[in-house]
XYZ file of C-alpha atoms in Angstrom:
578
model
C 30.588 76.642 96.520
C 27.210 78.795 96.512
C 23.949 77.829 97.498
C 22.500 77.043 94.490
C 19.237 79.135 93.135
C 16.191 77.921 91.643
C 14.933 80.772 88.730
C 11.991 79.149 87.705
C 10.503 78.960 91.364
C 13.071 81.804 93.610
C 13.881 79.367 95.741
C 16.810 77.358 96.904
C 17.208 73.688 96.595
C 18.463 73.562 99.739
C 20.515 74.797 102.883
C 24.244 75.024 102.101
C 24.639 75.579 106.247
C 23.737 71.448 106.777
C 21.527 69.894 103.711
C 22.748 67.128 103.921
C 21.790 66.855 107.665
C 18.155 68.034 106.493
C 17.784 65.516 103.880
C 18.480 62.716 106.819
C 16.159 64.694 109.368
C 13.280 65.248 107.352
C 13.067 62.257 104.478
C 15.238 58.832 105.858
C 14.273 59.568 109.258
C 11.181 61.420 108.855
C 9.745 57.848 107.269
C 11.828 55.350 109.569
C 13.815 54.173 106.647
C 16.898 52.383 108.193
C 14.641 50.346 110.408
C 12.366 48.942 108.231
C 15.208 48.449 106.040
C 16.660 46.342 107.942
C 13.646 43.995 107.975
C 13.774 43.232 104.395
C 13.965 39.723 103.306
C 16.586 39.367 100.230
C 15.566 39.970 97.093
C 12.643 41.767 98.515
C 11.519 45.355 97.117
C 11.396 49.110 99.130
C 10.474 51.722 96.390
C 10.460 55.280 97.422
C 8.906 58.353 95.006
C 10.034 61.849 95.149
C 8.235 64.777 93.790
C 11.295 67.138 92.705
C 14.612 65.847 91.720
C 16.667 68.783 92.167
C 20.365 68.299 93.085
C 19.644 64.856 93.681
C 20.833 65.102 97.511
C 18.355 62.959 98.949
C 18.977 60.290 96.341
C 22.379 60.047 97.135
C 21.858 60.197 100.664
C 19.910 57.018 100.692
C 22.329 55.420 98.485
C 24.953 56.179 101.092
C 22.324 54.589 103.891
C 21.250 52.152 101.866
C 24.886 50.470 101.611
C 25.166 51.024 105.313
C 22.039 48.530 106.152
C 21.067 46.775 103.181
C 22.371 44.854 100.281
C 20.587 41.735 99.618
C 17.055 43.673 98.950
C 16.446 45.834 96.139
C 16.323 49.460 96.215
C 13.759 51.306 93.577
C 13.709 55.066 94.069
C 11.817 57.518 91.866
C 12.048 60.961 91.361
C 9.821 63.187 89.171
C 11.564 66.384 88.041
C 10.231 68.811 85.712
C 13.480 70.982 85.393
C 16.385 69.057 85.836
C 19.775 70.744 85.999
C 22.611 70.190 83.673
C 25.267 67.574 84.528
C 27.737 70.909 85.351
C 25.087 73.006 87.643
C 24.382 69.593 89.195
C 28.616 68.549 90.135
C 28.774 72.459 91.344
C 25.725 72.077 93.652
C 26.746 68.546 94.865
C 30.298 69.717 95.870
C 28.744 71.327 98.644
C 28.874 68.000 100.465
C 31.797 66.114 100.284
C 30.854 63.281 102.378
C 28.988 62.275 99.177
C 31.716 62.333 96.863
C 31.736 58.742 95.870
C 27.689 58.690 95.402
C 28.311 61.542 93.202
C 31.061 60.344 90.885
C 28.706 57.574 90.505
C 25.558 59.748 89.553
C 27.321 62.124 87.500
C 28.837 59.020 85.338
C 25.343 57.569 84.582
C 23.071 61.548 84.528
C 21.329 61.211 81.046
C 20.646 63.500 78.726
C 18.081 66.045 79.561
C 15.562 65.158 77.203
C 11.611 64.398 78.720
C 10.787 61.104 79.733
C 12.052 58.407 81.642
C 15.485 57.489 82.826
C 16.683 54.567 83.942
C 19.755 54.340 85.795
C 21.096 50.576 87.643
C 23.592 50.991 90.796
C 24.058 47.050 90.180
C 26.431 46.853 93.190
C 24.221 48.065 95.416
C 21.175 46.566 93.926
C 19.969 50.283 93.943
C 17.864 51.309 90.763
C 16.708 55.670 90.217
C 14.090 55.712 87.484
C 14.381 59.519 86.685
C 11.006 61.072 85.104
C 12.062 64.546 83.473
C 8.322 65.926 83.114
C 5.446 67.389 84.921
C 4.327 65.876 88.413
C 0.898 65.411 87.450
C 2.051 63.588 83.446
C 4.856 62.078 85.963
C 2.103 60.589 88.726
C -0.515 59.590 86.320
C 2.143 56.785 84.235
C 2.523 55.625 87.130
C -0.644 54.948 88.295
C -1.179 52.646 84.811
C 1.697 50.858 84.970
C 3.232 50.650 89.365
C 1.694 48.860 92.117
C 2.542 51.026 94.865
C 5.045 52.612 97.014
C 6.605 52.424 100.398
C 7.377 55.764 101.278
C 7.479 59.204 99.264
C 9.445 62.462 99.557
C 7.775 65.323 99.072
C 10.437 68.004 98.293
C 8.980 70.260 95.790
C 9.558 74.274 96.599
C 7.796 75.796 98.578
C 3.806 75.398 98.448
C 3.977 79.461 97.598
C 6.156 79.182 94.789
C 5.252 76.116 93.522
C 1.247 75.460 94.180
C 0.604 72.916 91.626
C 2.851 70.247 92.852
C 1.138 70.471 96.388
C -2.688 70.407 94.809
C -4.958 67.660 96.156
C -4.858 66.290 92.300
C -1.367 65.321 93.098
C -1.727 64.409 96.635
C -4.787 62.190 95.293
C -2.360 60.456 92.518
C -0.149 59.770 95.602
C -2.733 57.946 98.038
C -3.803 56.251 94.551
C 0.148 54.792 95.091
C 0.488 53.659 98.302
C -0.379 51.100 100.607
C -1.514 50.066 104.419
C 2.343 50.759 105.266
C 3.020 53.207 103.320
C 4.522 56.716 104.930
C 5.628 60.063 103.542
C 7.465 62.875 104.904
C 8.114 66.662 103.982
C 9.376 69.711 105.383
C 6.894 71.978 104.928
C 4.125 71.905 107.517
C 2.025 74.583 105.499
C -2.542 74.314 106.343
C -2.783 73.332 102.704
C -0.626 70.707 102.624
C -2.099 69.352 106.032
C -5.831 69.578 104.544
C -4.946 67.736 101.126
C -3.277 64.820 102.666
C -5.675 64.469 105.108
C -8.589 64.473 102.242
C -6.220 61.777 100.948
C -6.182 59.017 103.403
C -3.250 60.187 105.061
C -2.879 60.272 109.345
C -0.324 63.259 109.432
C 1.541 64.437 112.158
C 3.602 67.611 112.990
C 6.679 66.879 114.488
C 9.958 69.497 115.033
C 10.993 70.758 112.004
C 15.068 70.848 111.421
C 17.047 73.083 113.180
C 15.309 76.473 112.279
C 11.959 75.208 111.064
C 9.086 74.959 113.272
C 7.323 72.154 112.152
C 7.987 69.196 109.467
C 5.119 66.671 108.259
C 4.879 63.110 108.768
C 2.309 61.196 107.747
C 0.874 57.515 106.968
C -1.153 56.096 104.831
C -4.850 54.592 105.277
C -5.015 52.823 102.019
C -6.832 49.324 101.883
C -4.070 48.392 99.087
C -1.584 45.765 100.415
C 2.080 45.389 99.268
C 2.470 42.518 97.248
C 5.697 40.881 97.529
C 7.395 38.753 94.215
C 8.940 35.554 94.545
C 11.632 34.427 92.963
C 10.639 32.180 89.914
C 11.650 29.344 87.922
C 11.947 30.683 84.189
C 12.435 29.271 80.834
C 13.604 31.346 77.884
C 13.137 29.861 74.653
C 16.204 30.958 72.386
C 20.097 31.629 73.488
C 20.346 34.891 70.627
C 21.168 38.419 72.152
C 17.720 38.893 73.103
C 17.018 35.756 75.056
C 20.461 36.184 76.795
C 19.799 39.405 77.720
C 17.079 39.040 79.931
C 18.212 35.307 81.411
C 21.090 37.474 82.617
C 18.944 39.881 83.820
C 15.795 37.734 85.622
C 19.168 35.917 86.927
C 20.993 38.521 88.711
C 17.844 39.175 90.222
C 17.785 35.850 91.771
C 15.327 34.231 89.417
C 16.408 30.370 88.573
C 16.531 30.323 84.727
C 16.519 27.925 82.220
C 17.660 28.760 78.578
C 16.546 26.522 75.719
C 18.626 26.607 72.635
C 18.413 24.025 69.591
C 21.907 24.416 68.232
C 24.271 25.969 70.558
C 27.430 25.342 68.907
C 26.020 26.442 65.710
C 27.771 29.523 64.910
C 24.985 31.517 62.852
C 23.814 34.678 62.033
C 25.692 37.952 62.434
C 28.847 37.750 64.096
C 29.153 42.165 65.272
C 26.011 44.210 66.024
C 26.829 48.003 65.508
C 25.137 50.181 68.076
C 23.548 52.407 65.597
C 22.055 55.591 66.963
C 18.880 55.562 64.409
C 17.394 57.651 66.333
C 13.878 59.956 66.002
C 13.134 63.493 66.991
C 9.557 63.009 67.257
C 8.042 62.441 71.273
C 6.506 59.109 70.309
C 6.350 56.015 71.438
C 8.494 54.727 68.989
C 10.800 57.284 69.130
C 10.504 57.123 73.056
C 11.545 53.996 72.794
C 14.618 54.240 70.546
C 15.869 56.918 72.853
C 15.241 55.100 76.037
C 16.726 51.728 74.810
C 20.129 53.507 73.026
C 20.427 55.404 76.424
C 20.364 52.772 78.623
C 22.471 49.840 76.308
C 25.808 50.857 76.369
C 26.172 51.104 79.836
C 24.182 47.559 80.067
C 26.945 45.592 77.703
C 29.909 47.554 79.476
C 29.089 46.168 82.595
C 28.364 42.661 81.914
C 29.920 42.080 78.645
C 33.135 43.987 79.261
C 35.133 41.250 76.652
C 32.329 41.707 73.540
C 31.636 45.286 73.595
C 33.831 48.090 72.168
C 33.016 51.510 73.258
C 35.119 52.884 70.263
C 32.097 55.941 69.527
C 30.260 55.762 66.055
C 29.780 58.235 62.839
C 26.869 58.838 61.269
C 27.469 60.097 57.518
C 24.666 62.637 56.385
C 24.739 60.076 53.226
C 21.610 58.257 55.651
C 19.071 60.992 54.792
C 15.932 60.672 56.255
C 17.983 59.093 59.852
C 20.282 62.405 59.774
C 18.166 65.021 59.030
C 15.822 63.149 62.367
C 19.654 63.857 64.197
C 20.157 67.250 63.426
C 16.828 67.548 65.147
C 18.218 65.959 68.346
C 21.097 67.891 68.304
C 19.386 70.986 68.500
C 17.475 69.342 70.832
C 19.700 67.961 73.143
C 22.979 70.062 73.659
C 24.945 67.505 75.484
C 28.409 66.773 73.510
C 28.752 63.352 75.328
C 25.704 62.272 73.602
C 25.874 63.721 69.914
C 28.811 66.059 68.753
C 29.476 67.312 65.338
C 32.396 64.905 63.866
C 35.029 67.471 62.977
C 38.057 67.014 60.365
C 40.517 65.655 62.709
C 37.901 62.374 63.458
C 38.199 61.228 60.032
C 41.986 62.383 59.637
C 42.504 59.961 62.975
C 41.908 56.695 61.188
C 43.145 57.606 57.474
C 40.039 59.103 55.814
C 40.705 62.682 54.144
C 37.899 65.153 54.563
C 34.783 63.327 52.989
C 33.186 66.599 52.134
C 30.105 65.509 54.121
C 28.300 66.438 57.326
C 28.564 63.787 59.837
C 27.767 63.168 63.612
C 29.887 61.552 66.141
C 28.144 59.295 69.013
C 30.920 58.978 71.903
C 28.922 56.430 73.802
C 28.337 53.223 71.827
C 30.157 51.067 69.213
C 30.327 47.556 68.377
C 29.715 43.779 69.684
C 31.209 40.723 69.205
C 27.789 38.130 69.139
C 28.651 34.922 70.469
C 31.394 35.857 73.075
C 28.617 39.015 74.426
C 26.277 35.658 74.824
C 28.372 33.740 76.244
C 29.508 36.045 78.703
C 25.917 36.697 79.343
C 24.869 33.171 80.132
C 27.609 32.809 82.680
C 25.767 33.239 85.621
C 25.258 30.618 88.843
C 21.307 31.125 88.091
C 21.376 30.128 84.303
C 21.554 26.842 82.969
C 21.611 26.085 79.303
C 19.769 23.271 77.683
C 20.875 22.162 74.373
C 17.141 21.000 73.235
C 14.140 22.319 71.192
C 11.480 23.430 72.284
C 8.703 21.445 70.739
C 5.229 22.349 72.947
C 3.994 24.323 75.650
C 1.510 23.472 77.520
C -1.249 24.980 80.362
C 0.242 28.640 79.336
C -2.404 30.209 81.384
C -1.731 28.035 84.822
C 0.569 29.121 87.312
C 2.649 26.136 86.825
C 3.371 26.038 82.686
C 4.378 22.764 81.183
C 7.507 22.906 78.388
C 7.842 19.917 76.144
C 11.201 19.533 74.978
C 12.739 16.798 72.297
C 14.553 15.054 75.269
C 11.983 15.590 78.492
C 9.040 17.335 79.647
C 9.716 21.034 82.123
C 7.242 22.785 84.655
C 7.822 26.770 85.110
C 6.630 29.440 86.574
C 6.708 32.112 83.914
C 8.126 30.687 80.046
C 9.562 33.669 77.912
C 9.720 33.248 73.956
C 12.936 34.999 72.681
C 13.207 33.043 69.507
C 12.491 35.053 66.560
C 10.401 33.829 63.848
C 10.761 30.452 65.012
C 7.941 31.668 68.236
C 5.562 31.168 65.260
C 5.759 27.525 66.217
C 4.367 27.957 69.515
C 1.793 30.556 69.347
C 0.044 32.305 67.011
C 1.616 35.681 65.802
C 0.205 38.345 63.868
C 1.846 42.047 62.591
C 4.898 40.259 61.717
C 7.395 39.591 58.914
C 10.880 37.370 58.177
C 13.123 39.640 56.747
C 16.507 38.626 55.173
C 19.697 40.369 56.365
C 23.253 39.825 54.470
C 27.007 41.634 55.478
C 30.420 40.870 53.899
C 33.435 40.263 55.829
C 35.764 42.215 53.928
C 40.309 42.701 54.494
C 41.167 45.276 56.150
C 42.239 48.172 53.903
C 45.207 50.475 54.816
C 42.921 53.352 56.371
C 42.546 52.431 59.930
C 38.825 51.874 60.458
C 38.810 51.623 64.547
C 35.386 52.678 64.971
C 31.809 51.978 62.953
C 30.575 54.362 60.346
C 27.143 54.438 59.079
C 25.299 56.011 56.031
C 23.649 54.775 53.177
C 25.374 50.859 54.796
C 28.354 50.704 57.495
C 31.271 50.083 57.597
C 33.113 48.196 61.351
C 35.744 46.957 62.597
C 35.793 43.306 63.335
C 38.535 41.010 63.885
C 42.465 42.151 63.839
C 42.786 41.666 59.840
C 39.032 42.074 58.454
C 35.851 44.867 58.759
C 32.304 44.146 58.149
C 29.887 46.289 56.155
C 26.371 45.701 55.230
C 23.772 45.233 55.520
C 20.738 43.883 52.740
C 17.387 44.038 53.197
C 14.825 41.481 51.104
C 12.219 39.400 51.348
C 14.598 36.474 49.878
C 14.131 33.384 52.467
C 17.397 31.721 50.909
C 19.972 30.914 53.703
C 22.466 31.003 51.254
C 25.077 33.864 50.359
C 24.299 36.390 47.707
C 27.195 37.703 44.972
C 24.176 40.527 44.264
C 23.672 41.327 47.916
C 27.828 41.394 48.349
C 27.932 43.674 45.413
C 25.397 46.122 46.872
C 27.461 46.490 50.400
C 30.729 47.536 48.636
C 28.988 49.603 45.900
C 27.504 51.285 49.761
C 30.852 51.360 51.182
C 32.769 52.957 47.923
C 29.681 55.210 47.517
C 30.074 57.050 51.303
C 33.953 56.547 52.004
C 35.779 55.833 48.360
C 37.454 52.722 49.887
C 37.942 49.529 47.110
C 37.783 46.451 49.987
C 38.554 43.041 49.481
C 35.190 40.406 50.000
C 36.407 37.884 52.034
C 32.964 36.303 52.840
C 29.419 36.359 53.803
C 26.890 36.034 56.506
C 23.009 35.723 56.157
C 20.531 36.070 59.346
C 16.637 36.607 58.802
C 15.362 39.349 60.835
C 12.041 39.324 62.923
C 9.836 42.779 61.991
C 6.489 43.844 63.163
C 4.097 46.357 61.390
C 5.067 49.478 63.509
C 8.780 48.375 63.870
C 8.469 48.215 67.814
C 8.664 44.803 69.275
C 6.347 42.602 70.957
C 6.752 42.898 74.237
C 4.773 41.569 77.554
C 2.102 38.073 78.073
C 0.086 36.586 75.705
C -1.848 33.715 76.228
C -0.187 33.472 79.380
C 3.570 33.491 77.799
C 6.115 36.326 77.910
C 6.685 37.625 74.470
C 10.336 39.327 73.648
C 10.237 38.874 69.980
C 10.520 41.158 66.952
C 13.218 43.431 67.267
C 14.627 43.739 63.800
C 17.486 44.914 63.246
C 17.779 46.562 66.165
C 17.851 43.703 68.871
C 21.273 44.522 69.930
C 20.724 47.945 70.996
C 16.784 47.264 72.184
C 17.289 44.266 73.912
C 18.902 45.476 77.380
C 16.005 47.861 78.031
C 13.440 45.447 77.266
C 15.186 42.488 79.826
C 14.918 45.551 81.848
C 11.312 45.879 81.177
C 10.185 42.236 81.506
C 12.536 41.900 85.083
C 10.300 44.888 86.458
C 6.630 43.809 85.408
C 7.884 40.119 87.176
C 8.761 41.377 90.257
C 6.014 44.597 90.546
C 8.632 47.000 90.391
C 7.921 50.324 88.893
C 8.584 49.918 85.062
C 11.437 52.013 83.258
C 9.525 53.789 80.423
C 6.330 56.029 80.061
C 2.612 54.072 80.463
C 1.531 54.801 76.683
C 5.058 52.876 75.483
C 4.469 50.326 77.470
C 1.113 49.973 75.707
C 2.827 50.398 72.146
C 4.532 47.160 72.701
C 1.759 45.427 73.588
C 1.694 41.783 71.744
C -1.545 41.902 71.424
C -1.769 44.944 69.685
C -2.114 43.048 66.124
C -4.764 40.811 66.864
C -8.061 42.329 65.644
């Protein structure tokens, strides 16, 4: 293969003669990586940032270390990248170096989209996770300083201070030091005066050392900073409601080695919905909100794959044009975002393939998501050495602000070190709430007609598969608080159905859940009064949910968070109060 070419900065990402060889000279060696690696206590955190992405060769070098020396710790390693390459440029450049192969099958599986933002990406085997930023250094550097603690080591492997000035400036170099610690080192390869000067205006001790095989001189360097690492414990954790939300992140704080405690009133009650559809209502517009939808529909399938392998069908989904303000926000996207494993048009043959005739209608085809079965994704969820489930209610909590925080139950009385509210409207009971609404949700479980409907489709309602002999379509929306089914609502979800796909289906029954809504439609998310919200997802809990356990695991332990500093503001709890 060639060597491959930077065109926005004429330079090469790196040498084809030995890169990989480089990557271990200057960056895992160049900041002493596999020995201090090897003094990390389990469950304990190393987070190294890179300026400039590129291939992603010194990513999946460490990964390859990293499994050599370490699995008990946790790996977090983030890259800022301003132009990343597309998934093919990237599998030509990385099969320069086949001693990577099986890092690389693994990256190119999980590369996102190129749209800007954040990227997060779990190696859960390896306990490895790459938070990819696709923007600017300096946008890149300063979320981070708002929302990450600091760093262990950094990469700097930008081109070359000639081509690429700005991401060698002492404004970045500043945002940098603002990131690091006593311990913290950096390396680079370029040993230019500039680069020298800035670091050392930035509390940096550098060195020059050899350089690689034909370069001179290479930079190491270590920080001054008065900042000291803080470490995170493990905790003891309650979560206050067993739905997909709570179960979510007890299966995430618990493969993490966190000791959690579940608290669920009724946990043979079968209630609510029994399928979530994975949904892509998606929005064009670079706002938190629709930062958020992206991030959290990016990052969920792969999340329910992986540890709910019996509940989740990756079957794809269509989205009708009938849904017009959600499609015409898709067309957007697609024009956006030309990646066919993400959105495609749905073409004639899709709809022939399960017994629908051409609908005459536009429609979009999301390969990567599809439907889950409720209570067996929970209960694979909760199966985990570090959960226990308590069949009580959770009647008070007390000393919220303390570092130990006392749950009263209806059968005993709990001390924890961190108590997270997942319950939905029923949090109201424990603290005050405001921005928020109940919201009453109704689908019909209909017979299966002759078409062969192996896959959701959404418009106006939706229409998915289920069980072996019955669909579900839906869904109402009302203020009614009545638990009980409604002939009107049924009505309305196969007037929907007939409306976008001409099928006459067969009500078999009904299911009513109440839906917990905020003002903005983004959940609350993060402490108040000293207890972890995760509340007020809507109707889009099963797709949100995995990104926000995500969310909550990071700001527990001080790793760096998965999403942009103003999101993580938008889903502030507190945001409501005044």
């Amino acid at each position: 293969m060639g060597e491959p070419i930077s065109l926005s900065f004429n330079d090469r990402y790196f040498y084809k003669q030995d890169g990989l060889g480089e990557s271990s000279y200057v960056f895992i060696n160049g900041n002493d990586l596999t020995k201090r690696w090897k003094r990390l206590k389990k469950h304990e955190s190393f987070t190294i940032g890179e300026l400039g992405f590129g291939t992603g060769l010194n990513f999946l070098n460490v990964l390859k270390e990293w499994k050599t020396f370490q699995r008990e710790a946790k790996l977090n390693f983030i890259s800022i990248e301003r132009f990343p390459l597309a998934l093919e440029d990237l599998e030509k450049a990385l099969a320069n170096f086949p001693d990577l192969n099986h890092e690389t099958k693994d990256l190119l599986q999980l590369y996102p989209p190129l749209s800007r933002g954040f990227h997060r990406i779990n190696f859960e085997e390896d306990n490895v996770s790459l938070t990819l930023i696709f923007d600017d250094v300096d946008r890149g550097l300063d979320d981070l300083q708002k929302t990450t603690k600091t760093f262990d080591a950094w990469f700097l492997d930008g081109f070359s201070p000639r081509e690429n000035p700005k991401m060698w400036s002492s404004k970045i170099l500043s945002g940098i030091s603002n990131l690091s610690h006593s311990e913290t080192t950096l390396s680079s390869f370029s040993a230019a005066s500039i680069i020298k000067k800035s670091l050392e205006e930035n509390d940096f001790n550098i060195s020059l050392v050899d350089g690689y095989k034909h370069k001179r001189h290479m930079i190491k360097a270590c920080s001054s900073s008065s900042n000291i690492k803080s470490n995170s414990n493990r905790k003891k954790i309650a979560i206050v409601g067993a739905g997909i939300s709570g179960s979510c992140l007890a299966n995430s704080l618990a493969k993490r080695g966190h000791h959690v405690t579940v608290f669920e009133k009724n946990t043979n009650q079968k209630k609510g919905i029994p399928s979530f559809v994975g949904n892509p209502n998606l929005s064009h517009a670079n706002t938190p909100y629709g930062r958020f939808l992206l991030a959290s529909y990016l990052f969920f399938s792969l999340y329910y794959s992986k540890y709910c392998s019996n509940s989740w069908n990756e079957t794809g989904v269509i989205v009708l044009k009938d849904e017009k303000g959600n499609y015409n926000k898709l067309e957007k996207i697609f024009r956006q975002i030309n990646d066919s494993d993400f959105i495609a048009k749905a073409d004639k043959d899709l709809f022939l393939s399960i017994g629908l005739d051409d609908l005459g209608k536009d429609a979009f085809y999301f390969p990567k998501t599809g439907w889950l079965k409720t209570q067996s994704a929970i209960n694979e969820l909760l199966k985990n050495d570090n959960i226990k489930l308590k069949e009580e209610e959770v009647i008070e909590i007390k000393n919220p602000n303390e570092d130990q925080k006392e749950l009263i139950s209806n059968k005993a009385k709990y001390l924890f070190d961190e108590i997270c509210l997942c319950n939905s409207f029923n949090a109201k009971n424990l603290i005050k709430l405001h921005g928020v609404n109940k919201k009453r949700g109704q689908i019909t479980e209909v017979k299966k007609p002759k078409e062969d409907i192996n896959l959701p489709i959404c418009g106006q309602g939706y229409i998915s598969p289920y069980s072996k002999n019955n669909l579900l379509i839906g869904s109402s929306y009302s203020n009614d608080e009545s638990h009980l089914p409604s002939n009107q609502d049924d009505e309305e979800n196969l007037l929907k159905i007939n409306q976008m796909l001409g099928l006459e289906l067969e009500k078999i029954k009904s299911h009513v859940s109440f839906r917990f809504t905020t003002k903005d439609h983004l959940p609350l998310l993060g402490y108040k009064e000293g207890l972890i919200l995760n509340l007020g997802h809507g109707s889009k809990g099963s797709v949100n949910s995995p990104l926000c356990a995500e969310i909550i695991c990071d700001f527990i332990d001080g790793d760096p968070l998965p999403i942009d500093s103003a999101l993580y503001e938008a889903l502030n709890p507190n945001r409501f109060n005044s």
